[in-house]
PDB file of C-alpha atoms in Angstrom:
ATOM      1  CA  MET A 344       0.062   0.003   0.023  1.00  0.00           C
ATOM      2  CA  PRO A 345       1.330   3.415  -0.988  1.00  0.00           C
ATOM      3  CA  ALA A 346       2.407   5.589   2.180  1.00  0.00           C
ATOM      4  CA  SER A 347      -0.305   8.027   0.990  1.00  0.00           C
ATOM      5  CA  ALA A 348      -2.959   5.642   1.041  1.00  0.00           C
ATOM      6  CA  PHE A 349      -1.972   4.458   4.474  1.00  0.00           C
ATOM      7  CA  ALA A 350      -2.076   7.944   5.748  1.00  0.00           C
ATOM      8  CA  LEU A 351      -5.126   8.516   4.647  1.00  0.00           C
ATOM      9  CA  VAL A 352      -6.610   5.493   6.421  1.00  0.00           C
ATOM     10  CA  VAL A 353      -4.736   6.310   9.742  1.00  0.00           C
ATOM     11  CA  LEU A 354      -6.316   9.884   9.486  1.00  0.00           C
ATOM     12  CA  ALA A 355      -9.604   8.382   8.660  1.00  0.00           C
ATOM     13  CA  GLY A 356      -9.527   5.956  11.656  1.00  0.00           C
ATOM     14  CA  LEU A 357      -8.961   8.724  14.166  1.00  0.00           C
ATOM     15  CA  ILE A 358     -12.017  10.636  12.817  1.00  0.00           C
ATOM     16  CA  HIS A 359     -13.874   7.578  12.750  1.00  0.00           C
ATOM     17  CA  ALA A 360     -13.612   6.586  16.375  1.00  0.00           C
ATOM     18  CA  SER A 361     -14.296   9.795  17.493  1.00  0.00           C
ATOM     19  CA  TRP A 362     -17.439  10.208  15.677  1.00  0.00           C
ATOM     20  CA  ASN A 363     -18.631   6.781  16.870  1.00  0.00           C
ATOM     21  CA  ILE A 364     -17.900   7.901  20.383  1.00  0.00           C
ATOM     22  CA  ALA A 365     -19.855  11.061  19.863  1.00  0.00           C
ATOM     23  CA  ALA A 366     -22.765   8.534  18.215  1.00  0.00           C
ATOM     24  CA  LYS A 367     -22.265   6.272  21.449  1.00  0.00           C
ATOM     25  CA  LYS A 368     -22.760   9.445  24.090  1.00  0.00           C
ATOM     26  CA  ALA A 369     -25.666  10.746  22.026  1.00  0.00           C
ATOM     27  CA  GLY A 370     -27.596   7.322  22.745  1.00  0.00           C
ATOM     28  CA  GLY A 371     -29.807   7.955  19.417  1.00  0.00           C
ATOM     29  CA  ASP A 372     -31.833   5.782  17.294  1.00  0.00           C
ATOM     30  CA  ALA A 373     -33.110   6.205  13.770  1.00  0.00           C
ATOM     31  CA  ARG A 374     -34.003   9.616  14.515  1.00  0.00           C
ATOM     32  CA  PHE A 375     -30.394  10.816  15.461  1.00  0.00           C
ATOM     33  CA  ALA A 376     -29.310   9.008  12.356  1.00  0.00           C
ATOM     34  CA  CYS A 377     -31.740  11.215  10.279  1.00  0.00           C
ATOM     35  CA  PHE A 378     -30.487  14.598  12.405  1.00  0.00           C
ATOM     36  CA  THR A 379     -27.046  13.508  11.107  1.00  0.00           C
ATOM     37  CA  GLY A 380     -28.248  12.905   7.655  1.00  0.00           C
ATOM     38  CA  LEU A 381     -29.803  16.411   7.702  1.00  0.00           C
ATOM     39  CA  VAL A 382     -26.832  17.992   8.954  1.00  0.00           C
ATOM     40  CA  MET A 383     -24.594  16.311   6.567  1.00  0.00           C
ATOM     41  CA  MET A 384     -26.889  17.518   3.610  1.00  0.00           C
ATOM     42  CA  VAL A 385     -26.617  20.776   4.232  1.00  0.00           C
ATOM     43  CA  PHE A 386     -23.105  21.477   5.769  1.00  0.00           C
ATOM     44  CA  TRP A 387     -21.641  19.600   2.840  1.00  0.00           C
ATOM     45  CA  ALA A 388     -24.298  21.015   0.116  1.00  0.00           C
ATOM     46  CA  PRO A 389     -21.511  23.577  -1.310  1.00  0.00           C
ATOM     47  CA  LEU A 390     -19.141  21.017  -2.015  1.00  0.00           C
ATOM     48  CA  GLY A 391     -21.558  18.260  -3.145  1.00  0.00           C
ATOM     49  CA  LEU A 392     -23.456  19.997  -5.599  1.00  0.00           C
ATOM     50  CA  TRP A 393     -20.441  21.599  -7.444  1.00  0.00           C
ATOM     51  CA  LEU A 394     -18.826  18.373  -8.169  1.00  0.00           C
ATOM     52  CA  GLY A 395     -22.371  17.038  -9.047  1.00  0.00           C
ATOM     53  CA  TRP A 396     -22.985  19.596 -11.331  1.00  0.00           C
ATOM     54  CA  GLN A 397     -20.490  18.495 -13.296  1.00  0.00           C
ATOM     55  CA  GLN A 398     -20.343  14.588 -12.889  1.00  0.00           C
ATOM     56  CA  VAL A 399     -23.963  13.446 -12.353  1.00  0.00           C
ATOM     57  CA  PRO A 400     -24.977  14.245 -15.692  1.00  0.00           C
ATOM     58  CA  LEU A 401     -22.637  11.713 -16.841  1.00  0.00           C
ATOM     59  CA  TRP A 402     -24.243   9.183 -14.842  1.00  0.00           C
ATOM     60  CA  GLY A 403     -26.008   6.222 -16.256  1.00  0.00           C
ATOM     61  CA  THR A 404     -28.296   3.345 -14.579  1.00  0.00           C
ATOM     62  CA  ALA A 405     -25.227   1.715 -13.294  1.00  0.00           C
ATOM     63  CA  GLN A 406     -24.236   4.718 -11.461  1.00  0.00           C
ATOM     64  CA  TRP A 407     -27.366   5.513  -9.803  1.00  0.00           C
ATOM     65  CA  ALA A 408     -28.098   1.533  -9.098  1.00  0.00           C
ATOM     66  CA  LEU A 409     -24.918   1.839  -6.970  1.00  0.00           C
ATOM     67  CA  ILE A 410     -25.818   4.908  -5.184  1.00  0.00           C
ATOM     68  CA  VAL A 411     -29.074   3.580  -4.112  1.00  0.00           C
ATOM     69  CA  VAL A 412     -27.650   0.043  -3.225  1.00  0.00           C
ATOM     70  CA  SER A 413     -24.740   2.095  -1.040  1.00  0.00           C
ATOM     71  CA  GLY A 414     -27.297   4.155   0.611  1.00  0.00           C
ATOM     72  CA  ILE A 415     -29.513   1.357   1.919  1.00  0.00           C
ATOM     73  CA  LEU A 416     -26.523  -0.832   2.970  1.00  0.00           C
ATOM     74  CA  HIS A 417     -25.047   2.351   4.925  1.00  0.00           C
ATOM     75  CA  VAL A 418     -28.704   3.283   6.418  1.00  0.00           C
ATOM     76  CA  LEU A 419     -28.898  -0.581   7.904  1.00  0.00           C
ATOM     77  CA  TYR A 420     -25.169  -0.411   8.960  1.00  0.00           C
ATOM     78  CA  TYR A 421     -26.027   2.685  11.041  1.00  0.00           C
ATOM     79  CA  ILE A 422     -29.099   1.994  12.643  1.00  0.00           C
ATOM     80  CA  VAL A 423     -28.042  -1.688  13.668  1.00  0.00           C
ATOM     81  CA  LEU A 424     -24.582   0.312  15.093  1.00  0.00           C
ATOM     82  CA  LEU A 425     -26.779   2.614  16.958  1.00  0.00           C
ATOM     83  CA  ARG A 426     -28.946   0.099  18.408  1.00  0.00           C
ATOM     84  CA  GLY A 427     -26.088  -1.670  19.518  1.00  0.00           C
ATOM     85  CA  TYR A 428     -24.406   1.207  21.082  1.00  0.00           C
ATOM     86  CA  ARG A 429     -27.837   1.831  23.213  1.00  0.00           C
ATOM     87  CA  ARG A 430     -27.864  -1.850  24.164  1.00  0.00           C
ATOM     88  CA  ALA A 431     -23.984  -2.779  24.964  1.00  0.00           C
ATOM     89  CA  ASP A 432     -20.536  -1.379  25.633  1.00  0.00           C
ATOM     90  CA  LEU A 433     -19.007   0.681  22.618  1.00  0.00           C
ATOM     91  CA  THR A 434     -15.841  -1.086  23.118  1.00  0.00           C
ATOM     92  CA  VAL A 435     -17.505  -4.397  22.456  1.00  0.00           C
ATOM     93  CA  VAL A 436     -19.475  -3.473  19.541  1.00  0.00           C
ATOM     94  CA  TYR A 437     -16.974  -1.102  17.680  1.00  0.00           C
ATOM     95  CA  PRO A 438     -13.993  -3.345  17.223  1.00  0.00           C
ATOM     96  CA  LEU A 439     -15.985  -6.735  16.557  1.00  0.00           C
ATOM     97  CA  ALA A 440     -17.787  -4.586  13.874  1.00  0.00           C
ATOM     98  CA  ARG A 441     -14.656  -3.275  12.553  1.00  0.00           C
ATOM     99  CA  GLY A 442     -12.683  -6.497  12.654  1.00  0.00           C
ATOM    100  CA  PHE A 443     -15.616  -8.491  11.430  1.00  0.00           C
ATOM    101  CA  GLY A 444     -16.074  -6.930   8.095  1.00  0.00           C
ATOM    102  CA  PRO A 445     -12.530  -7.423   6.685  1.00  0.00           C
ATOM    103  CA  LEU A 446     -12.499 -11.176   8.101  1.00  0.00           C
ATOM    104  CA  LEU A 447     -15.694 -11.823   6.657  1.00  0.00           C
ATOM    105  CA  SER A 448     -14.760 -10.516   2.936  1.00  0.00           C
ATOM    106  CA  SER A 449     -11.134 -12.574   3.220  1.00  0.00           C
ATOM    107  CA  LEU A 450     -13.029 -15.685   4.075  1.00  0.00           C
ATOM    108  CA  VAL A 451     -15.576 -15.204   1.182  1.00  0.00           C
ATOM    109  CA  ALA A 452     -12.831 -14.626  -0.911  1.00  0.00           C
ATOM    110  CA  VAL A 453     -11.235 -17.753   0.237  1.00  0.00           C
ATOM    111  CA  VAL A 454     -14.382 -20.090   0.006  1.00  0.00           C
ATOM    112  CA  PHE A 455     -16.317 -18.715  -2.854  1.00  0.00           C
ATOM    113  CA  LEU A 456     -13.512 -16.794  -5.109  1.00  0.00           C
ATOM    114  CA  GLY A 457     -10.706 -19.552  -4.975  1.00  0.00           C
ATOM    115  CA  GLU A 458      -8.093 -17.571  -3.535  1.00  0.00           C
ATOM    116  CA  GLN A 459      -5.501 -18.931  -1.457  1.00  0.00           C
ATOM    117  CA  LEU A 460      -5.152 -18.367   2.388  1.00  0.00           C
ATOM    118  CA  SER A 461      -1.253 -18.485   3.369  1.00  0.00           C
ATOM    119  CA  ALA A 462       0.283 -19.327   6.787  1.00  0.00           C
ATOM    120  CA  LEU A 463       0.406 -15.789   7.309  1.00  0.00           C
ATOM    121  CA  GLY A 464      -3.270 -15.452   6.626  1.00  0.00           C
ATOM    122  CA  ALA A 465      -4.235 -18.197   8.701  1.00  0.00           C
ATOM    123  CA  VAL A 466      -2.298 -16.452  11.726  1.00  0.00           C
ATOM    124  CA  GLY A 467      -4.511 -13.454  10.958  1.00  0.00           C
ATOM    125  CA  VAL A 468      -7.425 -15.894  11.315  1.00  0.00           C
ATOM    126  CA  LEU A 469      -6.406 -16.765  14.699  1.00  0.00           C
ATOM    127  CA  GLY A 470      -5.224 -13.240  15.743  1.00  0.00           C
ATOM    128  CA  VAL A 471      -8.967 -12.232  14.987  1.00  0.00           C
ATOM    129  CA  VAL A 472     -10.352 -15.187  16.905  1.00  0.00           C
ATOM    130  CA  LEU A 473      -8.250 -14.506  19.989  1.00  0.00           C
ATOM    131  CA  GLY A 474      -9.123 -10.586  19.652  1.00  0.00           C
ATOM    132  CA  VAL A 475     -12.880 -11.450  19.719  1.00  0.00           C
ATOM    133  CA  PHE A 476     -12.346 -13.479  22.782  1.00  0.00           C
ATOM    134  CA  PHE A 477     -10.746 -10.395  24.534  1.00  0.00           C
ATOM    135  CA  ILE A 478     -12.933  -7.819  23.404  1.00  0.00           C
ATOM    136  CA  ALA A 479     -15.822 -10.231  24.683  1.00  0.00           C
ATOM    137  CA  GLY A 480     -14.071 -10.179  27.999  1.00  0.00           C
ATOM    138  CA  GLY A 481     -11.181 -12.141  27.904  1.00  0.00           C
ATOM    139  CA  PRO A 482     -10.548 -14.362  30.903  1.00  0.00           C
ATOM    140  CA  GLY A 483     -13.451 -12.279  32.645  1.00  0.00           C
ATOM    141  CA  LEU A 484     -15.845 -14.295  30.565  1.00  0.00           C
ATOM    142  CA  PHE A 485     -15.248 -16.815  33.104  1.00  0.00           C
ATOM    143  CA  ARG A 486     -16.512 -14.432  36.030  1.00  0.00           C
ATOM    144  CA  VAL A 487     -19.427 -13.059  33.656  1.00  0.00           C
ATOM    145  CA  ALA A 488     -21.027 -16.575  33.552  1.00  0.00           C
ATOM    146  CA  HIS A 489     -21.768 -15.947  37.049  1.00  0.00           C
ATOM    147  CA  ASP A 490     -23.235 -12.588  36.565  1.00  0.00           C
ATOM    148  CA  PRO A 491     -26.361 -12.945  34.274  1.00  0.00           C
ATOM    149  CA  ALA A 492     -27.357  -9.380  33.559  1.00  0.00           C
ATOM    150  CA  GLN A 493     -23.380  -8.898  32.705  1.00  0.00           C
ATOM    151  CA  ARG A 494     -23.196 -11.979  30.451  1.00  0.00           C
ATOM    152  CA  VAL A 495     -26.504 -10.668  28.559  1.00  0.00           C
ATOM    153  CA  ARG A 496     -24.895  -7.417  27.865  1.00  0.00           C
ATOM    154  CA  VAL A 497     -21.866  -8.496  26.577  1.00  0.00           C
ATOM    155  CA  LEU A 498     -23.276 -11.385  24.419  1.00  0.00           C
ATOM    156  CA  ARG A 499     -25.515  -8.674  22.893  1.00  0.00           C
ATOM    157  CA  GLY A 500     -22.758  -6.724  22.188  1.00  0.00           C
ATOM    158  CA  VAL A 501     -21.134  -9.557  20.161  1.00  0.00           C
ATOM    159  CA  ARG A 502     -24.163  -9.947  18.126  1.00  0.00           C
ATOM    160  CA  TYR A 503     -24.580  -6.357  17.252  1.00  0.00           C
ATOM    161  CA  GLY A 504     -20.853  -6.177  16.134  1.00  0.00           C
ATOM    162  CA  LEU A 505     -21.052  -9.100  13.976  1.00  0.00           C
ATOM    163  CA  VAL A 506     -24.274  -7.882  12.261  1.00  0.00           C
ATOM    164  CA  THR A 507     -22.791  -4.407  12.014  1.00  0.00           C
ATOM    165  CA  GLY A 508     -19.561  -5.956  10.600  1.00  0.00           C
ATOM    166  CA  ALA A 509     -21.321  -8.013   8.132  1.00  0.00           C
ATOM    167  CA  PHE A 510     -23.142  -4.738   6.861  1.00  0.00           C
ATOM    168  CA  ILE A 511     -19.646  -2.883   6.583  1.00  0.00           C
ATOM    169  CA  ALA A 512     -18.223  -5.702   4.300  1.00  0.00           C
ATOM    170  CA  SER A 513     -20.983  -5.044   2.112  1.00  0.00           C
ATOM    171  CA  TYR A 514     -21.002  -1.494   1.764  1.00  0.00           C
ATOM    172  CA  THR A 515     -17.093  -1.633   1.269  1.00  0.00           C
ATOM    173  CA  VAL A 516     -17.358  -4.067  -1.691  1.00  0.00           C
ATOM    174  CA  VAL A 517     -20.104  -1.781  -3.094  1.00  0.00           C
ATOM    175  CA  ASP A 518     -18.592   1.589  -2.727  1.00  0.00           C
ATOM    176  CA  GLY A 519     -15.053   0.379  -3.759  1.00  0.00           C
ATOM    177  CA  TYR A 520     -16.361  -1.408  -6.883  1.00  0.00           C
ATOM    178  CA  ALA A 521     -17.921   2.397  -7.647  1.00  0.00           C
ATOM    179  CA  VAL A 522     -14.832   4.490  -7.015  1.00  0.00           C
ATOM    180  CA  LYS A 523     -12.163   1.963  -8.347  1.00  0.00           C
ATOM    181  CA  TRP A 524     -14.006   0.621 -11.593  1.00  0.00           C
ATOM    182  CA  MET A 525     -16.662   2.895 -12.388  1.00  0.00           C
ATOM    183  CA  LEU A 526     -14.475   5.962 -11.491  1.00  0.00           C
ATOM    184  CA  MET A 527     -17.157   7.918  -9.432  1.00  0.00           C
ATOM    185  CA  SER A 528     -16.324  10.426  -7.117  1.00  0.00           C
ATOM    186  CA  PRO A 529     -15.747   9.286  -3.570  1.00  0.00           C
ATOM    187  CA  ILE A 530     -17.717  12.573  -2.025  1.00  0.00           C
ATOM    188  CA  LEU A 531     -20.450  12.115  -4.700  1.00  0.00           C
ATOM    189  CA  ILE A 532     -20.911   8.659  -3.435  1.00  0.00           C
ATOM    190  CA  ASP A 533     -21.271   9.251   0.051  1.00  0.00           C
ATOM    191  CA  TYR A 534     -23.431  12.813  -0.499  1.00  0.00           C
ATOM    192  CA  PHE A 535     -25.661  11.461  -2.734  1.00  0.00           C
ATOM    193  CA  GLY A 536     -25.998   8.006  -0.922  1.00  0.00           C
ATOM    194  CA  ASN A 537     -27.010  10.288   2.004  1.00  0.00           C
ATOM    195  CA  PHE A 538     -30.229  11.326   0.413  1.00  0.00           C
ATOM    196  CA  VAL A 539     -31.024   7.303  -0.390  1.00  0.00           C
ATOM    197  CA  ARG A 540     -30.492   7.244   3.750  1.00  0.00           C
ATOM    198  CA  LEU A 541     -32.692  10.204   4.389  1.00  0.00           C
ATOM    199  CA  VAL A 542     -35.670   8.618   2.364  1.00  0.00           C
ATOM    200  CA  PHE A 543     -35.829   5.797   4.847  1.00  0.00           C
ATOM    201  CA  LEU A 544     -35.049   7.903   8.015  1.00  0.00           C
ATOM    202  CA  LEU A 545     -36.986  10.877   7.752  1.00  0.00           C
ATOM    203  CA  PRO A 546     -40.151   8.942   8.501  1.00  0.00           C
ATOM    204  CA  SER A 547     -38.892   8.163  11.963  1.00  0.00           C
ATOM    205  CA  VAL A 548     -38.949  11.848  12.730  1.00  0.00           C
ATOM    206  CA  LEU A 549     -41.964  13.152  10.940  1.00  0.00           C
ATOM    207  CA  ARG A 550     -44.307  10.423  12.688  1.00  0.00           C
ATOM    208  CA  ASP A 551     -43.866  11.975  16.065  1.00  0.00           C
ATOM    209  CA  ARG A 552     -42.605  15.401  15.619  1.00  0.00           C
ATOM    210  CA  ALA A 553     -43.079  16.698  19.088  1.00  0.00           C
ATOM    211  CA  THR A 554     -40.623  14.025  20.191  1.00  0.00           C
ATOM    212  CA  ALA A 555     -38.187  14.557  17.720  1.00  0.00           C
ATOM    213  CA  SER A 556     -38.136  18.158  18.612  1.00  0.00           C
ATOM    214  CA  ILE A 557     -37.172  16.877  21.957  1.00  0.00           C
ATOM    215  CA  LEU A 558     -34.716  14.521  21.040  1.00  0.00           C
ATOM    216  CA  TRP A 559     -33.059  17.237  18.809  1.00  0.00           C
ATOM    217  CA  SER A 560     -32.581  19.642  21.662  1.00  0.00           C
ATOM    218  CA  ARG A 561     -30.812  16.947  23.505  1.00  0.00           C
ATOM    219  CA  GLN A 562     -28.751  15.454  20.686  1.00  0.00           C
ATOM    220  CA  TRP A 563     -28.046  18.361  18.339  1.00  0.00           C
ATOM    221  CA  LYS A 564     -24.262  18.893  19.169  1.00  0.00           C
ATOM    222  CA  TYR A 565     -23.562  15.241  18.885  1.00  0.00           C
ATOM    223  CA  ALA A 566     -25.658  15.268  15.666  1.00  0.00           C
ATOM    224  CA  LEU A 567     -23.121  18.079  14.305  1.00  0.00           C
ATOM    225  CA  VAL A 568     -20.361  16.368  15.192  1.00  0.00           C
ATOM    226  CA  VAL A 569     -21.191  13.116  13.494  1.00  0.00           C
ATOM    227  CA  GLY A 570     -23.020  14.849  10.293  1.00  0.00           C
ATOM    228  CA  ILE A 571     -19.805  17.045   9.968  1.00  0.00           C
ATOM    229  CA  ILE A 572     -17.105  14.613  10.237  1.00  0.00           C
ATOM    230  CA  SER A 573     -18.257  11.282   9.634  1.00  0.00           C
ATOM    231  CA  PRO A 574     -18.146  11.710   5.777  1.00  0.00           C
ATOM    232  CA  VAL A 575     -14.616  13.063   5.900  1.00  0.00           C
ATOM    233  CA  SER A 576     -13.618   9.647   7.194  1.00  0.00           C
ATOM    234  CA  TYR A 577     -14.936   7.437   4.651  1.00  0.00           C
ATOM    235  CA  VAL A 578     -14.376   9.730   1.828  1.00  0.00           C
ATOM    236  CA  LEU A 579     -10.552   9.543   2.975  1.00  0.00           C
ATOM    237  CA  VAL A 580     -11.016   5.724   2.826  1.00  0.00           C
ATOM    238  CA  LEU A 581     -12.606   5.849  -0.773  1.00  0.00           C
ATOM    239  CA  TYR A 582      -9.866   8.031  -1.978  1.00  0.00           C
ATOM    240  CA  ALA A 583      -7.121   5.557  -0.304  1.00  0.00           C
ATOM    241  CA  VAL A 584      -9.098   2.824  -2.149  1.00  0.00           C
ATOM    242  CA  GLN A 585      -8.481   4.511  -5.845  1.00  0.00           C
ATOM    243  CA  VAL A 586      -4.657   4.245  -5.440  1.00  0.00           C
ATOM    244  CA  ALA A 587      -4.633   0.934  -3.236  1.00  0.00           C
ATOM    245  CA  PRO A 588      -6.248  -2.782  -3.464  1.00  0.00           C
ATOM    246  CA  ILE A 589      -9.446  -2.838  -1.318  1.00  0.00           C
ATOM    247  CA  SER A 590      -8.084  -6.079   0.144  1.00  0.00           C
ATOM    248  CA  HIS A 591      -5.548  -3.852   1.815  1.00  0.00           C
ATOM    249  CA  VAL A 592      -7.427  -0.822   2.433  1.00  0.00           C
ATOM    250  CA  ALA A 593     -10.074  -2.534   4.232  1.00  0.00           C
ATOM    251  CA  PRO A 594      -7.940  -4.325   6.673  1.00  0.00           C
ATOM    252  CA  ALA A 595      -5.592  -1.024   7.443  1.00  0.00           C
ATOM    253  CA  ARG A 596      -9.006   0.657   8.557  1.00  0.00           C
ATOM    254  CA  GLU A 597      -8.846  -1.426  11.588  1.00  0.00           C
ATOM    255  CA  VAL A 598      -6.467   0.976  13.073  1.00  0.00           C
ATOM    256  CA  SER A 599      -9.729   2.662  14.190  1.00  0.00           C
ATOM    257  CA  MET A 600     -10.510   0.191  16.578  1.00  0.00           C
ATOM    258  CA  LEU A 601      -7.208   0.892  18.765  1.00  0.00           C
ATOM    259  CA  PHE A 602      -8.291   4.660  18.838  1.00  0.00           C
ATOM    260  CA  ALA A 603     -12.029   3.341  19.981  1.00  0.00           C
ATOM    261  CA  ALA A 604     -10.841   1.012  22.591  1.00  0.00           C
ATOM    262  CA  LEU A 605      -8.421   3.758  24.097  1.00  0.00           C
ATOM    263  CA  LEU A 606     -10.612   6.813  23.894  1.00  0.00           C
ATOM    264  CA  GLY A 607     -13.933   4.737  24.574  1.00  0.00           C
ATOM    265  CA  GLY A 608     -12.486   3.187  27.609  1.00  0.00           C
ATOM    266  CA  HIS A 609     -11.342   6.661  29.069  1.00  0.00           C
ATOM    267  CA  LEU A 610     -14.120   9.100  28.162  1.00  0.00           C
ATOM    268  CA  LEU A 611     -16.898   6.609  28.335  1.00  0.00           C
ATOM    269  CA  GLY A 612     -15.635   4.445  31.500  1.00  0.00           C
ATOM    270  CA  GLU A 613     -16.537   1.089  30.327  1.00  0.00           C
ATOM    271  CA  GLY A 614     -14.977  -1.845  32.171  1.00  0.00           C
ATOM    272  CA  ASP A 615     -12.243  -4.179  31.350  1.00  0.00           C
ATOM    273  CA  ARG A 616     -10.364  -1.420  29.284  1.00  0.00           C
ATOM    274  CA  TRP A 617      -7.018  -3.220  28.783  1.00  0.00           C
ATOM    275  CA  ALA A 618      -8.217  -6.382  27.666  1.00  0.00           C
ATOM    276  CA  ARG A 619     -10.567  -4.661  25.368  1.00  0.00           C
ATOM    277  CA  VAL A 620      -7.388  -2.774  23.963  1.00  0.00           C
ATOM    278  CA  GLY A 621      -5.293  -5.980  23.877  1.00  0.00           C
ATOM    279  CA  GLY A 622      -8.330  -7.792  22.145  1.00  0.00           C
ATOM    280  CA  ALA A 623      -8.769  -4.702  19.273  1.00  0.00           C
ATOM    281  CA  ALA A 624      -4.931  -4.762  18.835  1.00  0.00           C
ATOM    282  CA  LEU A 625      -5.164  -8.406  18.233  1.00  0.00           C
ATOM    283  CA  ILE A 626      -7.713  -7.948  15.491  1.00  0.00           C
ATOM    284  CA  ALA A 627      -6.182  -4.983  13.761  1.00  0.00           C
ATOM    285  CA  ALA A 628      -2.886  -7.265  13.416  1.00  0.00           C
ATOM    286  CA  GLY A 629      -5.019 -10.469  12.308  1.00  0.00           C
ATOM    287  CA  VAL A 630      -6.778  -8.479   9.931  1.00  0.00           C
ATOM    288  CA  MET A 631      -3.845  -6.813   8.725  1.00  0.00           C
ATOM    289  CA  ALA A 632      -2.369 -10.312   8.153  1.00  0.00           C
ATOM    290  CA  LEU A 633      -4.883 -11.616   6.165  1.00  0.00           C
ATOM    291  CA  ALA A 634      -4.391  -8.699   3.987  1.00  0.00           C
ATOM    292  CA  LEU A 635      -0.881  -9.724   3.513  1.00  0.00           C
ATOM    293  CA  GLY A 636      -1.271 -13.298   3.543  1.00  0.00           C
TER     294      GLY A 636
END
């Protein structure tokens, strides 16, 4: 991977972890996702419309189909992620989600596309499995077994993390294809995909405007942070995809797990901080080994 692409991915990882912490602190649902989408639509309108004026007229059916599919996958990912944050710890949900996506992509390539898994790749799989064990509580799982409430919370976090990871793998492939083979603008993929997301999210706000108004008064600061900076992190990744293989960029994004585990444990006061940091590091090393192997 070129150094420029790796630098983009590392910066994107820090930004990505930061907005996920803001989303966790907001404790929002689909309505919060709608708030962030509206902020994104307004804040990034000058850039999105300026680029769109030049490029959108050249799009055909294939480009618009990719926009729609991307938007649907992203909204499903975001809703499941927010629900996981409300019902479990960020330091469980986030690293599992970020680690499982690249792992799933690599295993699918081996099983269905005939790619070979080297010894280094096998070590990567082991690293991810061990990382999942430590993220889920590590040796503390034996203590959790005697605490039904904590056991339920950890297992719930694992489930949400894995489902979110599946959506991450899906939209990564779709968007990577769009920018690398269809030569679509990374900024426009994300900006116009946001309109698709809003189609699905707006009804959650319009159904009960009074409650939505109350939630906005509580969550607007977090919505501004997520709506403004989250597109930056993902667009940086898509620009990296244009100059480096997807199979390298997707695993390299997992540096964000280290930031999230450190920041989440410190800012949110979630337990088993160092076990989860160690687990995040193992998953990051594992997916990187998969990329190289």
